[in-house]
Every structure is written in C-alpha cells, then in structure tokens.
Coordinates of C-alpha atoms and ligand atoms in Angstrom, one line a residue:
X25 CA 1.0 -17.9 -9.6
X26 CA 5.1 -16.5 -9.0
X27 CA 7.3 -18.4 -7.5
X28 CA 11.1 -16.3 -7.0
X29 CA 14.1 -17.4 -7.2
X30 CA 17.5 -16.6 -6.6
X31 CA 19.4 -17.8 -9.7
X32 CA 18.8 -19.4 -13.1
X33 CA 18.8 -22.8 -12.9
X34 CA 19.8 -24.5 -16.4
X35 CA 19.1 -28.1 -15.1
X36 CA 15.5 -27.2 -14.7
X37 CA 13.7 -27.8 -18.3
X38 CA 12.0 -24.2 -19.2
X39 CA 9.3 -24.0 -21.9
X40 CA 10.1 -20.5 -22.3
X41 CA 12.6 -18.2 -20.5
X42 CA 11.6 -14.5 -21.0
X43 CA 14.6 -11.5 -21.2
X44 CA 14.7 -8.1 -21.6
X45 CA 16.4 -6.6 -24.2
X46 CA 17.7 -2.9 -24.9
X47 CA 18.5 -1.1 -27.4
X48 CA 22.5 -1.3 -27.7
X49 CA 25.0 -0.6 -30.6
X50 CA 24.4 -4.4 -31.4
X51 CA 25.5 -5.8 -28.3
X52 CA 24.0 -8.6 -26.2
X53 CA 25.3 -8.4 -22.6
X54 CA 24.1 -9.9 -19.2
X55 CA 21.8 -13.0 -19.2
X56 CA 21.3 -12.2 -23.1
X57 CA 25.3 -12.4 -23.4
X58 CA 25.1 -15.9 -21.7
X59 CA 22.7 -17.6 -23.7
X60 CA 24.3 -16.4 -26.5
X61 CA 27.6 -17.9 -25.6
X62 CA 25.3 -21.2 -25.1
X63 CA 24.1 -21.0 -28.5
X64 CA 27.6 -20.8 -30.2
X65 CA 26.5 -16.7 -30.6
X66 CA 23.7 -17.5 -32.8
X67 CA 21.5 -14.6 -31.0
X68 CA 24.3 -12.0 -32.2
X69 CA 24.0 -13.3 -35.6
X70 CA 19.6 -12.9 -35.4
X71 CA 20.2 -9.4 -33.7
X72 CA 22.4 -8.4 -36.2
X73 CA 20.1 -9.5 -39.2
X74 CA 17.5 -8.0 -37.2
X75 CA 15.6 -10.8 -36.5
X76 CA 15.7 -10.0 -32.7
X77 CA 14.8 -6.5 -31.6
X78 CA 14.9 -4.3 -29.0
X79 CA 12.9 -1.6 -29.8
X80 CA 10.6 -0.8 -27.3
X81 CA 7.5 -3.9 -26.5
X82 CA 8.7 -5.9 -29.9
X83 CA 9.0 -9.4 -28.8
X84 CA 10.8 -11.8 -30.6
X85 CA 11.0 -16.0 -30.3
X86 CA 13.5 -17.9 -30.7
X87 CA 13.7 -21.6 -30.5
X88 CA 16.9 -22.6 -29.1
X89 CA 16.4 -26.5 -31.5
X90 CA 17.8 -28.1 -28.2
X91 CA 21.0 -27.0 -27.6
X92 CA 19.8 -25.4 -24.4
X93 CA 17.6 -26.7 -21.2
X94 CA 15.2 -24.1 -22.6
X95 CA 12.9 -25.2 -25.3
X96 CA 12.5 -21.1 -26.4
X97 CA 13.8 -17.5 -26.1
X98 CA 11.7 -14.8 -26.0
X99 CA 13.2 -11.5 -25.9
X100 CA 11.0 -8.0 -24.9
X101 CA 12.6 -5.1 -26.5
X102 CA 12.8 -2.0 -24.4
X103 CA 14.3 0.5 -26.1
X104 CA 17.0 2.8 -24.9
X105 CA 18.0 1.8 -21.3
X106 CA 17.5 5.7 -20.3
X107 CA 14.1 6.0 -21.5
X108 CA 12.8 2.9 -20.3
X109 CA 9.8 3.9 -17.7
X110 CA 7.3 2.2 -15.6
X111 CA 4.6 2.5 -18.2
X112 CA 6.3 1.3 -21.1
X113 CA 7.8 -1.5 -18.9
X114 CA 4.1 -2.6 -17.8
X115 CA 3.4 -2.6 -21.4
X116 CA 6.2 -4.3 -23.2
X117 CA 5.2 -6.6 -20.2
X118 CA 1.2 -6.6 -21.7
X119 CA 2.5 -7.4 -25.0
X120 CA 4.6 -10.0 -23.8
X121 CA 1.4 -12.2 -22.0
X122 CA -0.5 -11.3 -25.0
X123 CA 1.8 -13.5 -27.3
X124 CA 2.0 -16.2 -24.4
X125 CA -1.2 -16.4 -24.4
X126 CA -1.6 -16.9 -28.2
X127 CA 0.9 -19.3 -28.0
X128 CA -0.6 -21.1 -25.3
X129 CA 1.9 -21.2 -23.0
X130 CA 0.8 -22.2 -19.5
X131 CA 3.8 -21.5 -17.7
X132 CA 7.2 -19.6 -18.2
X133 CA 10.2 -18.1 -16.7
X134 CA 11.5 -14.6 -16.7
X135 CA 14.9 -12.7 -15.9
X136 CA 13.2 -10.4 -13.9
X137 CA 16.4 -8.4 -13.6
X138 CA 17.2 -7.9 -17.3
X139 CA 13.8 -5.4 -17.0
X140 CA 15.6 -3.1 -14.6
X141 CA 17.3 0.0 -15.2
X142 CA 18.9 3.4 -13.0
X143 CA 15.4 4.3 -12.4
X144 CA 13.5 0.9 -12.2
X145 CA 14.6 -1.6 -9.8
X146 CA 13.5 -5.5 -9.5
X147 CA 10.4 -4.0 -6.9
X148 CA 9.4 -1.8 -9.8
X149 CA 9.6 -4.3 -12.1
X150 CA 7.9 -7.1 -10.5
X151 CA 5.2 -4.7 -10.1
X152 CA 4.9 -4.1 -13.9
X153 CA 4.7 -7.6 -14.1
X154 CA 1.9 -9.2 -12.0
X155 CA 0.0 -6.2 -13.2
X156 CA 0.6 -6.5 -16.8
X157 CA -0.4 -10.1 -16.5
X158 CA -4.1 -10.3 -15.5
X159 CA -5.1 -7.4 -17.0
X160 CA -3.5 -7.9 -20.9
X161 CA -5.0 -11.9 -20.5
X162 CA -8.4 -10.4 -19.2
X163 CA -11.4 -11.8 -21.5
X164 CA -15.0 -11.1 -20.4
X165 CA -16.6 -14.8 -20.3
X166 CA -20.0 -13.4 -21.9
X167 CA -23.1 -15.1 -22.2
X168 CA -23.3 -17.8 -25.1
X169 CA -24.5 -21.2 -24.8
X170 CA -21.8 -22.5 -26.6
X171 CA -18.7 -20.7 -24.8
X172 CA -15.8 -21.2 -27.0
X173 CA -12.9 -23.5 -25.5
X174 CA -12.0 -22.2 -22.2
X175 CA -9.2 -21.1 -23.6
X176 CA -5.6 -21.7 -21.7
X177 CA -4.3 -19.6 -18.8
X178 CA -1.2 -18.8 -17.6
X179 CA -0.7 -20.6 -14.6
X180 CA 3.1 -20.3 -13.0
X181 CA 5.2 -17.6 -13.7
X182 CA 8.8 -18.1 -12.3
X183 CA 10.6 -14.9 -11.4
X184 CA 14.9 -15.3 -11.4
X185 CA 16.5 -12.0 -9.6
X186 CA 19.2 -11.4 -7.3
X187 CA 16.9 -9.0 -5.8
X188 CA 15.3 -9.8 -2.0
X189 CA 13.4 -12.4 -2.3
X190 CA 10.8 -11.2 -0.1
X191 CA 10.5 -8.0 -1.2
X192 CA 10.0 -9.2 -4.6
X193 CA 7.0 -11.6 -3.9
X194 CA 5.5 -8.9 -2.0
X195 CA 5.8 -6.3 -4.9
X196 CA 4.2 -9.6 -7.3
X197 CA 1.0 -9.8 -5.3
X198 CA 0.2 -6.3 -4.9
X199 CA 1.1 -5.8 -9.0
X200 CA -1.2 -8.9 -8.7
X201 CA -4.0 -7.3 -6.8
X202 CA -4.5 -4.5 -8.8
X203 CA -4.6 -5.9 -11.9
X204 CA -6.9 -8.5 -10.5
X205 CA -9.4 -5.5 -9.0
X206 CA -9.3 -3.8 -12.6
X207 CA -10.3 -7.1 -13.7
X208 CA -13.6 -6.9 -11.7
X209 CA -14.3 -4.1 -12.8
X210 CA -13.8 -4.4 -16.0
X211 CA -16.3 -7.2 -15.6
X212 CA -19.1 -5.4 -14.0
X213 CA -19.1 -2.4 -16.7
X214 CA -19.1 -5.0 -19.5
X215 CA -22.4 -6.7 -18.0
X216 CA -25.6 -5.9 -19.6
X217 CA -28.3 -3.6 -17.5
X218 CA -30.4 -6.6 -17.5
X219 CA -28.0 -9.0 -15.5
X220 CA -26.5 -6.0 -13.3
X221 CA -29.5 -3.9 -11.9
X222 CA -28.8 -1.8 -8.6
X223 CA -30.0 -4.6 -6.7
X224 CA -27.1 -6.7 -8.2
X225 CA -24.5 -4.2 -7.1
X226 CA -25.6 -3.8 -3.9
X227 CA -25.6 -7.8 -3.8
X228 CA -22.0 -7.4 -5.0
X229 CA -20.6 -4.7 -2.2
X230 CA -22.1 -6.4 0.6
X231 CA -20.4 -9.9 -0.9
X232 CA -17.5 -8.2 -0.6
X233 CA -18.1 -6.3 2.6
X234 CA -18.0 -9.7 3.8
X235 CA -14.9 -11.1 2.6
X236 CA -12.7 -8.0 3.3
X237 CA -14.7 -7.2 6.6
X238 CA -15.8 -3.9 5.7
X239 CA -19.2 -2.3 7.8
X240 CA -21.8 -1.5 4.9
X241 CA -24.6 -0.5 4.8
X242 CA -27.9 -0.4 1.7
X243 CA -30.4 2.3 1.7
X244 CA -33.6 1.2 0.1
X245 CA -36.1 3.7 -1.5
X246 CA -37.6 4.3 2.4
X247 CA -34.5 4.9 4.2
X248 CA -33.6 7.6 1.2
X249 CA -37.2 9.1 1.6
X250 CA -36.9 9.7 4.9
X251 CA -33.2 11.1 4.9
X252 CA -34.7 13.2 1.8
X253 CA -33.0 12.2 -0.8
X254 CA -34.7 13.7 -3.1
X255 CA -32.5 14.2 -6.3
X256 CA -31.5 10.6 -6.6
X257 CA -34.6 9.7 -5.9
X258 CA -35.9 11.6 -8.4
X259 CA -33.8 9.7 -11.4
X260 CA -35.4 6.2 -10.0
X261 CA -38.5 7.7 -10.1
X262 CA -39.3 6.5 -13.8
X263 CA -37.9 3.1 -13.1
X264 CA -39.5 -0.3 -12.2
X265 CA -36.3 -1.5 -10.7
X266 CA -35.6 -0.4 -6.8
X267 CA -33.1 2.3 -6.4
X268 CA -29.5 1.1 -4.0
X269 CA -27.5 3.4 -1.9
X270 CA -24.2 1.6 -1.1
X271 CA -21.9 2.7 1.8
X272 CA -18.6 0.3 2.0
X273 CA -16.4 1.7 5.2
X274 CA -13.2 0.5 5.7
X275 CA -11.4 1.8 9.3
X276 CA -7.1 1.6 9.1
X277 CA -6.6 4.0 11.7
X278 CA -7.3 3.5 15.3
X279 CA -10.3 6.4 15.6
X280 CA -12.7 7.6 12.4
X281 CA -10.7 10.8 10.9
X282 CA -9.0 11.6 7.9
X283 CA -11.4 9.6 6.0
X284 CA -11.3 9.5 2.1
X285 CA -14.6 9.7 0.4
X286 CA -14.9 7.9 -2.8
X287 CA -18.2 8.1 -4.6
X288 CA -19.4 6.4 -7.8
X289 CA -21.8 7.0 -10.1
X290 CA -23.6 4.1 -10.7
X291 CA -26.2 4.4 -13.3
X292 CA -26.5 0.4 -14.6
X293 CA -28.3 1.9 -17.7
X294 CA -28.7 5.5 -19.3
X295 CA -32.3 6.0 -21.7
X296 CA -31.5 9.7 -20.8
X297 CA -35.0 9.2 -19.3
X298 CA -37.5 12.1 -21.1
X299 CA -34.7 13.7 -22.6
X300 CA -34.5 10.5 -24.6
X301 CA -31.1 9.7 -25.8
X302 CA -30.6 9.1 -29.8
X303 CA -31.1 5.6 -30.6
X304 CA -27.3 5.6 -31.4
X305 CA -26.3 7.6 -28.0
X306 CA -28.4 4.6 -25.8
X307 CA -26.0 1.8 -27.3
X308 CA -23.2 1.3 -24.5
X309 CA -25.0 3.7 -21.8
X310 CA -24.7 0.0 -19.6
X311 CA -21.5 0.8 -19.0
X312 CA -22.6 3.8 -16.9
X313 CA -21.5 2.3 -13.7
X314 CA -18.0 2.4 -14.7
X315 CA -17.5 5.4 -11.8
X316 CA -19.3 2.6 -9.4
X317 CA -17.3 0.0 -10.9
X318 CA -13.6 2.1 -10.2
X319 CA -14.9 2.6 -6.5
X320 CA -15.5 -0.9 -5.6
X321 CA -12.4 -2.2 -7.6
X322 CA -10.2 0.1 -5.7
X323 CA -11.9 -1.3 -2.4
X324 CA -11.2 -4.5 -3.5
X325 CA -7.3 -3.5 -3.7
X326 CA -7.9 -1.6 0.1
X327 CA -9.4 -4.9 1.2
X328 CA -6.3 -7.1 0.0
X329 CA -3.7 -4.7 1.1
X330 CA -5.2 -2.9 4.0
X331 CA -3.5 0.0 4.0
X332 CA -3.5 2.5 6.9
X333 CA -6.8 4.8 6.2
X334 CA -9.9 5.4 6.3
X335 CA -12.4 5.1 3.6
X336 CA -15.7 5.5 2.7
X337 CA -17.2 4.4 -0.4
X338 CA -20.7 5.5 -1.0
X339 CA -22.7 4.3 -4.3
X340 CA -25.5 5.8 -5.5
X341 CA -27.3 2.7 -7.7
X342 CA -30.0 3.3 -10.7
X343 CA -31.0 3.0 -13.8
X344 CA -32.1 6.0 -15.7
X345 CA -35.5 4.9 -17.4
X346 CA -39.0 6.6 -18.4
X347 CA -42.9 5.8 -17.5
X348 CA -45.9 7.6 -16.6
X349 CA -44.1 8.2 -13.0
X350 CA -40.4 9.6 -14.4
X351 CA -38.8 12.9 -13.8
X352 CA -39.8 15.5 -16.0
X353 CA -38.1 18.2 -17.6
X354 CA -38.9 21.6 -16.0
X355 CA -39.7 19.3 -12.8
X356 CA -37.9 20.9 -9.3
X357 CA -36.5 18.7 -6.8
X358 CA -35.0 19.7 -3.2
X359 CA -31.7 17.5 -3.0
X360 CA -30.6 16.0 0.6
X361 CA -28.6 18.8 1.3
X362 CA -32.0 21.1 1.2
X363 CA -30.8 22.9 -2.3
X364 CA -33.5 23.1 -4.7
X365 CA -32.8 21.6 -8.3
X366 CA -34.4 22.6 -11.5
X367 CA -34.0 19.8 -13.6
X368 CA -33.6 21.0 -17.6
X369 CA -32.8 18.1 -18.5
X370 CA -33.3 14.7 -17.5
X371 CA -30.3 12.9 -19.4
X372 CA -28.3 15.3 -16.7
X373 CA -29.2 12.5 -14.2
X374 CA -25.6 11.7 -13.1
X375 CA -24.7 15.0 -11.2
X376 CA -28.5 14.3 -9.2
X377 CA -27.9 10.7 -7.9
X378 CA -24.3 12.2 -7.5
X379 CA -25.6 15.4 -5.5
X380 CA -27.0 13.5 -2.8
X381 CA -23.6 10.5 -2.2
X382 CA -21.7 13.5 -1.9
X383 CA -23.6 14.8 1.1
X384 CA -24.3 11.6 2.0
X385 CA -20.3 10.6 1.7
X386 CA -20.1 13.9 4.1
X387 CA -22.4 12.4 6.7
X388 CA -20.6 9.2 6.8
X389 CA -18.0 11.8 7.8
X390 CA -16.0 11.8 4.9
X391 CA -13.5 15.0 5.4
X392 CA -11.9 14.7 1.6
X393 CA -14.1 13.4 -1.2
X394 CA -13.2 11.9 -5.0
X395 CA -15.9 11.0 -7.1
X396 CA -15.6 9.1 -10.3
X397 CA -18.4 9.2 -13.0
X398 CA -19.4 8.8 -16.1
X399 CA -20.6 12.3 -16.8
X400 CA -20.5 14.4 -19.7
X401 CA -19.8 13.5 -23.3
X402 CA -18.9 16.8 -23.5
X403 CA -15.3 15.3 -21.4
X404 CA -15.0 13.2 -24.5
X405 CA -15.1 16.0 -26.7
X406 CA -12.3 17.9 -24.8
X407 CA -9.6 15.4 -23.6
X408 CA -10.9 12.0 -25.8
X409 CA -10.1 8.7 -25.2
X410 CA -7.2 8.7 -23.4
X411 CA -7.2 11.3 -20.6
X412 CA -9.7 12.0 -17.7
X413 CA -11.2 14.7 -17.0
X414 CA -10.8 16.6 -13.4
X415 CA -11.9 19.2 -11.8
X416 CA -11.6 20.2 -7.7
X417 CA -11.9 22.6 -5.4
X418 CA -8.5 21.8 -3.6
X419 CA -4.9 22.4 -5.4
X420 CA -3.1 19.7 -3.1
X421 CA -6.4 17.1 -3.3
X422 CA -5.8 17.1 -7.0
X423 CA -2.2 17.3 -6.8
X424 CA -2.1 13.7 -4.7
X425 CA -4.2 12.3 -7.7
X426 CA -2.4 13.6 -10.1
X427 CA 0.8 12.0 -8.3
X428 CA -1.1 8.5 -8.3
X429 CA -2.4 8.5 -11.6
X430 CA 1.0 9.1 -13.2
X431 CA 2.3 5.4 -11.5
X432 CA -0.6 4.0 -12.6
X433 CA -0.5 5.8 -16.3
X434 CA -4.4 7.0 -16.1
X435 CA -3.8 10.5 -17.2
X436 CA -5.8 12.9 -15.9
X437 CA -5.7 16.6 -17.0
X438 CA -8.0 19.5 -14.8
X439 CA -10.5 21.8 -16.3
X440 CA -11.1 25.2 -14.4
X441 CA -14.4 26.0 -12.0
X442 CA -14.3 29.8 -12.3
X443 CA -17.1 31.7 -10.5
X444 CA -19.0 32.3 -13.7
X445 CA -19.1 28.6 -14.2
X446 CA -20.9 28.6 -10.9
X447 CA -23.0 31.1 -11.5
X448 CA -24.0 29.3 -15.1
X449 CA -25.1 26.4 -12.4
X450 CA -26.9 28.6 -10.2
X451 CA -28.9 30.2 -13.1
X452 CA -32.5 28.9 -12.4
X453 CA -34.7 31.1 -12.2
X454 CA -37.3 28.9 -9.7
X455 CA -34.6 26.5 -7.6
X456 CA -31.2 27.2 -6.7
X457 CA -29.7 25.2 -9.0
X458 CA -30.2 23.9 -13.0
X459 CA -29.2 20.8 -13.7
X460 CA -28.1 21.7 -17.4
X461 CA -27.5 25.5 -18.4
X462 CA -26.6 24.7 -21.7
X463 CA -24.1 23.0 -23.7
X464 CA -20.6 24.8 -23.4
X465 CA -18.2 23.7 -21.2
X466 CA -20.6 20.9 -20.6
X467 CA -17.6 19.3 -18.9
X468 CA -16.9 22.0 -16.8
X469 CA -20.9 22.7 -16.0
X470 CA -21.3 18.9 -14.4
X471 CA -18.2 19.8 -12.2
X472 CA -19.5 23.1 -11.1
X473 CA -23.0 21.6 -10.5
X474 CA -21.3 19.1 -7.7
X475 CA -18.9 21.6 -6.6
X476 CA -22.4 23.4 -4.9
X477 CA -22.5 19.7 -2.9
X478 CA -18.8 19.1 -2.0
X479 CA -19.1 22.5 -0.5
X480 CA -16.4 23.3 1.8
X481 CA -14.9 19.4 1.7
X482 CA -11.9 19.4 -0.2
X483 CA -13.0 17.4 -3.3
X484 CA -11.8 16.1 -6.8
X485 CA -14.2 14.6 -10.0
X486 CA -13.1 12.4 -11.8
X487 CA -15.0 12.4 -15.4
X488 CA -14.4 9.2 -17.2
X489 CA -17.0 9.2 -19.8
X490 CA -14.3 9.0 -22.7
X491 CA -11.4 6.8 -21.1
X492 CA -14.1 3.9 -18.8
X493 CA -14.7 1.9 -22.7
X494 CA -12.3 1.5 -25.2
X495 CA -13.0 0.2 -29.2
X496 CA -10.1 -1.8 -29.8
X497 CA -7.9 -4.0 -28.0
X498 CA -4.5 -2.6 -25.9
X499 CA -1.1 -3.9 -25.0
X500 CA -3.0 -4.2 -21.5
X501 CA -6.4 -5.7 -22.4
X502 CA -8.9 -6.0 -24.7
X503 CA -11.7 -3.9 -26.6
X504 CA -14.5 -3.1 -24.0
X505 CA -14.1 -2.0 -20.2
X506 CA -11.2 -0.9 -18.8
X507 CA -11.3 -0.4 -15.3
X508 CA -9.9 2.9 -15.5
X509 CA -9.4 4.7 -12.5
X510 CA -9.8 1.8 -10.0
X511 CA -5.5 1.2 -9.6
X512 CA -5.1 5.1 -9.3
X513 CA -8.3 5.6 -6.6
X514 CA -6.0 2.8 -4.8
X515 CA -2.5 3.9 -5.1
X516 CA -4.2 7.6 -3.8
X517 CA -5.3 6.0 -1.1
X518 CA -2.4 4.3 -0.2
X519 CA -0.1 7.3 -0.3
X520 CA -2.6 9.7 1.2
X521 CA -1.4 12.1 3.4
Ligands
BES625 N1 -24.0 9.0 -19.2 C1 -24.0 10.2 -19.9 C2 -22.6 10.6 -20.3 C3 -21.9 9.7 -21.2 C4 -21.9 10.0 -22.6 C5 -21.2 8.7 -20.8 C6 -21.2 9.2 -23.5 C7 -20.5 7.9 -21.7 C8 -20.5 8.2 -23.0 C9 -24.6 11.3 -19.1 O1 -25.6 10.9 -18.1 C10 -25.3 12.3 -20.0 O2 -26.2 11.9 -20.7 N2 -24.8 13.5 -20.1 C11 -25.3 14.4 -20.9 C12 -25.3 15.7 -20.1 C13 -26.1 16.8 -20.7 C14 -27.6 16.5 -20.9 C15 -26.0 18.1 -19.9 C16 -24.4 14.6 -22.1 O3 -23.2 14.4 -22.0 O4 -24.9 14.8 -23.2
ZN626 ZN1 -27.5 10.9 -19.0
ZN627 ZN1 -25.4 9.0 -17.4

C-alpha cells in the first residue's frame, strides 16, 4: 500500500500530489512555496481569493492544466501550525481519503512532511495517515444480490519525507494495522444476529487464534455447567442457539505474569428476554457484541505487532432471547464465583454473562482486567455519543487508559463507585446480589454490579453503549459501527506497565 521515499521526484507523472497547508498571513512556504513558483504563483493568487484554504480538514483541488508533472494539487488545511494535533491531523487526513475516494483516485502521492509540526513529527504523522485511510474508506459490503459496483480502492499511497525511511514505513503499517483491526470490527457489529450467532464468533477467534498463533480455547454449554457458570448460563437459557465462552491467550513475556485481561461482552442480539425490550429499543440491539467485537480487534492489532505482554481475552458469546425455558424475572442464580444473583430484570443480561468472564478472565490468571460492553443506556443518557463511560476500582489502571485513549481520541470520562452504590447492588433481599436496583445511576449500578466480580483485581469498564454505533457518517468512517475502543484496548496494551 506505501511505498517512502526520500525526495519528490517531478519526472515521475503524479495523478495527485497531496500537501498540507497552514493557516499563515497568506503565505505559501515549503513544498507549497515550490509549486507555486512552478505555476508562475498561481496558488498565491487562489489562496488569496480564497479559493485554497487552510482552515483546519478543508481540502481544496487544484488542477495544475499541465504545466506541472502533476496532473492535480490537493491541499489539506490544518489550521494554525500551534494547534495542529494528532487527532485533528488523523482527521483532516479522514477527510482527505474521503474526497479521493469520491473522486476515484486509485493512487496518489503525499508530502508527508508538510503535516508536521513542533509537536508532530513525520512518525506521528505517518501514523495519522495509514490510520485515517482504512478506516474513513471503510464500507460494510452488506448482503444484496445486486451489490452496487465494487466501487474503487485506494491502492498505492506514495509517502515523500526526509524523515528515516525505515522508521517511517514502520510507523505506516502499524497506523495500518489499527485502522485495519477497527475495520473488523466494525464489520462484525454491523452483521445481523442471524449471520453472526455465538457459534460464528467463536468460529471467528479460533480463525484467528490460528493465524496469529494464539492458545484458545471454547467452552460449550457442558464445560460451563460443570465449571458452574451459572449466570451466563442463565441468559442462554431461553435461547435455541448454543452459548460460546471464548478464551484467546497471547504469551509476550518469557513466563505467564502480568497478564492483561480483556473481556467482551458479546451478546449477538438483545430481545431484553422477559423484560421485553420496546419494539423501538430491539432495533440495533445486534450490535451488542460491540464490547466482543473491541476485544478481538485489539487482538488482532497484538497479533500483528506482538508486543511484549501477556493477554487474555475471554468472551462470553449469547444471544439474549425468550421461550418456555428463559430466565425469569424474580429467578436466583449462583454465579461461577459462588455469589448468588437475584435477577430483577432480565434485559440486565450483560453484567451476568459478564460476572462469570471476569472470574473466568481471573482463572486464566488474569492479574489486571478491562472489560468493554455494551451495557447501560443509562451511559448514553450521561456522556452521549461521543464519550465512554468508565468506571474502576484502581486510580493508575484507569489512568493508563485514560493515557491510551487520548492517542487514539476515544474519550473516555469515569463515573464514581461509592459504597452506597455497592450497597444499591447488594440490596436483594434473597441472593447476594440484584441484578437491577432501579433506574438511577443505571450507569454507575452495572459498574458496581461487576465491581462485586473483579474483586480485589485491579479492574476498569468500559461502557460503550452510546459511542460502539454512530447515525451519520464521520471524517473517519461511515454511519454504523465504529469500532470504538479496539485501537485504545491496543495502544493500552502496548504501553502497559
Ligand atoms: N444492551 C443493552 C444496553 C444498550 C442500550 C446498548 C442501548 C446499546 C444501546 C443492555 O443489555 C440493557 O438492556 N440494559 C438495560 C439495563 C437495565 C435493565 C438495568 C438498559 O440500559 O435499559
Ligand atoms: Zn439488555
Ligand atoms: Zn444487552
């Protein structure tokens, strides 16, 4: 896909040669400066009309009519040179392949160093890049008979710096790779419950075990009997479709310590079993995989670039249906860890499958645990679209995730666990636990609910119910899944000390 080189070579005939522009008093300087010379400073006269601009992620064509060995111009506005930062660079760089894309263009160039700036350098940038590329051109192919035109791709990107070469390259393909994983992800939420059942995840991970030479391991509805899995067994209960524990281990270290825990909640459709979701509510619940779908999209990232930890993934795979055999309201289940559950409400069902990966995740001997999840709706309600929910148990945990997920611009913001919220959770008058003691802080109850599971084990959720779908389209994909969470699960990971 990139190919870097050292200097700009004019002999070589360019469809497109792609600068960076910022935002200065009217002046074109560097590379920008050049081609204006070349065009007999025709690109001064279009800035100062204001037909170019540099305002942050406008981009502007211009069609150079020949006079160059570049058939066009296209210039990404950045703004003021100060402000320019990672995430506005990935995407000015999103709404840059979004117009080659429309324009179909299969293959440009770009001045990789005209994107750098005292706080960027051509590592940074290159990372912005081959992220901002698969993930603003991402399309999910669907399922009609007649597929529209496979439509054109971007095929060869060629990157000009004075920077390393190397080092460069290397910073493309792991920009690459984790726009690539968010990709698959993004894939596996937007797939219908029908074509993605538990089975078809756990067909997935073990594909992938495969290719990245991970140890895994599937727990079918016997092995979870006798291990006593009883509150995730409980939400399959209803279903006709066979319930999947996934375990994914990846070993970077010489012995088994330290190891990262990263559980997903991977319900592949929510009815709310007999607490029956509104017929309005049901629409979209396939997408309530998304936390499964962040976990194995960062292990596809730890499988390209191997990093030097130890991880466990563990994946507790559903649906969430009713019949004569489903979980009842009022019903009282004992969870793996031996804690009894009262289960108020059976639409709750993500903390129960979650209850038992956790311990699980801890058996595997997970000694710092994340979970992502599509929880409450009551996240969406507090934070919205944009931001995800957190909540932990451990200050530094949440302040290494907090760390990640400002590279990878997923914002997260933390909600308090304060011992009355636990002892909202522990309010059951029959079990030691209820599943759903009411509707305030709903948020805050389905964190306090798995805090009783992480226990002792430094641990951080991740609620995602408002930020894993988005309505309209982005500067870095389209309407649909997002694949939030998988880059920042990785780039935690890969820092993690
Ligand atoms: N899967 C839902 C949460 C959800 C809501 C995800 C909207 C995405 C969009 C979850 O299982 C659920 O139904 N939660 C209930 C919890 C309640 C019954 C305590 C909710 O949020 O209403
Ligand atoms: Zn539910
Ligand atoms: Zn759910």
């Amino acid at each position: 896909m990139f190919t870097v080189l050292n200097h700009l070579d004019l002999s070589y005939l360019h469809e497109v040669l792609v600068i960076g522009l910022f935002e200065k008093n009217k002046q074109l300087d560097g590379l920008a400066g050049e081609m204006n010379e070349l065009l007999d400073g025709q690109l001064m006269t279009l800035l100062k009309e204001g037909d170019i601009s540099a305002k942050k992620k406008a981009v502007t064509k211009v069609h150079t009519l020949g006079k160059i060995n570049i058939k066009r111009l296209y210039f990404v506005g950045l703004g003021k040179e100060e402000d320019l930062t990672f995430e506005v660079l990935r995407e000015a760089f999103g709404k840059l392949f979004k117009t080659v894309k429309e324009a179909k263009l299969t293959k440009i160039a770009v001045a990789l160093d005209t994107f750098t700036n005292g706080k960027i350098d051509y590592n940074e940038a290159a990372h912005a890049l081959a992220e901002a590329l698969p993930l603003a051109t991402y399309q999910f192919a669907g399922y009609k008979q007649k597929a529209n035109e496979p439509e054109k791709q971007i095929e060869k990107v060629i990157v000009y710096t004075q920077g390393a070469q190397e080092e460069v390259q290397a910073s493309l393909t792991v920009g690459y790779v984790y726009g690539e994983a968010t990709n698959s992800a993004r894939t596996l939420v937007n797939m219908p419950g029908n074509m993605l059942t538990a089975a078809d995840l756990a067909d997935y991970a073990v594909e992938m075990a495969k290719k990245y030479d991970f140890e895994y391991e599937v727990l079918e509805k016997e092995d979870m009997e006798k291990l006593g899995m009883g509150a995730f067994l409980a939400v399959n209960q209803g279903s006709a479709e066979p319930p999947k524990m996934i375990v994914l281990k990846y070993q970077g270290k010489e012995t088994w310590e330290n190891v990262i825990g990263l559980v997903g909640k991977g319900v592949t459709f929510d009815t709310g079993g007999y607490s029956l979701k509104p017929r309005e509510s049901m629409v979209d619940m396939k997408t309530d995989m998304a936390g499964a779908a962040a976990v194995l999209g960062a292990m596809e990232i730890i499988g390209e670039l191997r990093p030097e930890q130890n991880v466990v993934a563990v994946i507790p795979a559903t649906d969430n249906m009713i019949s004569g055999h489903a979980l009842k309201p009022d019903d009282v289940i004992t969870s793996m860890s031996g804690k009894t559950i009262e289960v108020k409400n059976t639409d709750a069902e993500g903390r129960l499958i979650l209850a038992d990966a956790i311990t699980y995740a801890k058996h595997h001997g997970a000694n710092y645990i994340v979970d992502v999840a599509t929880l409450t709706g009551g996240v969406i309600v507090a934070l919205g679209n944009h931001t995800t929910g957190a909540m932990t148990n451990n200050e530094q945990l949440f302040e290494q995730l907090l760390e990640a997920s400002a590279e990878t611009g997923e914002f997260i913001w933390r909600l308090p666990i304060t011992e009355k919220d636990k002892e909202r959770v522990r309010s059951s008058k029959i079990a030691d636990l209820n599943n759903s003691p009411g509707r305030e802080g709903h948020a805050i109850m389905g964190g306090a609910f798995l805090s009783e599971f992480a226990e002792d084990t430094p641990w951080v959720h991740l609620d995602i119910a408002g930020t894993s779908v988005t309505s309209s389209a982005h500067d870095l994909g389209p309407a649909g899944a997002t694949g939030v969470m998988v880059r920042t699960l990785a780039a935690f990971v890969e820092r993690f000390e």
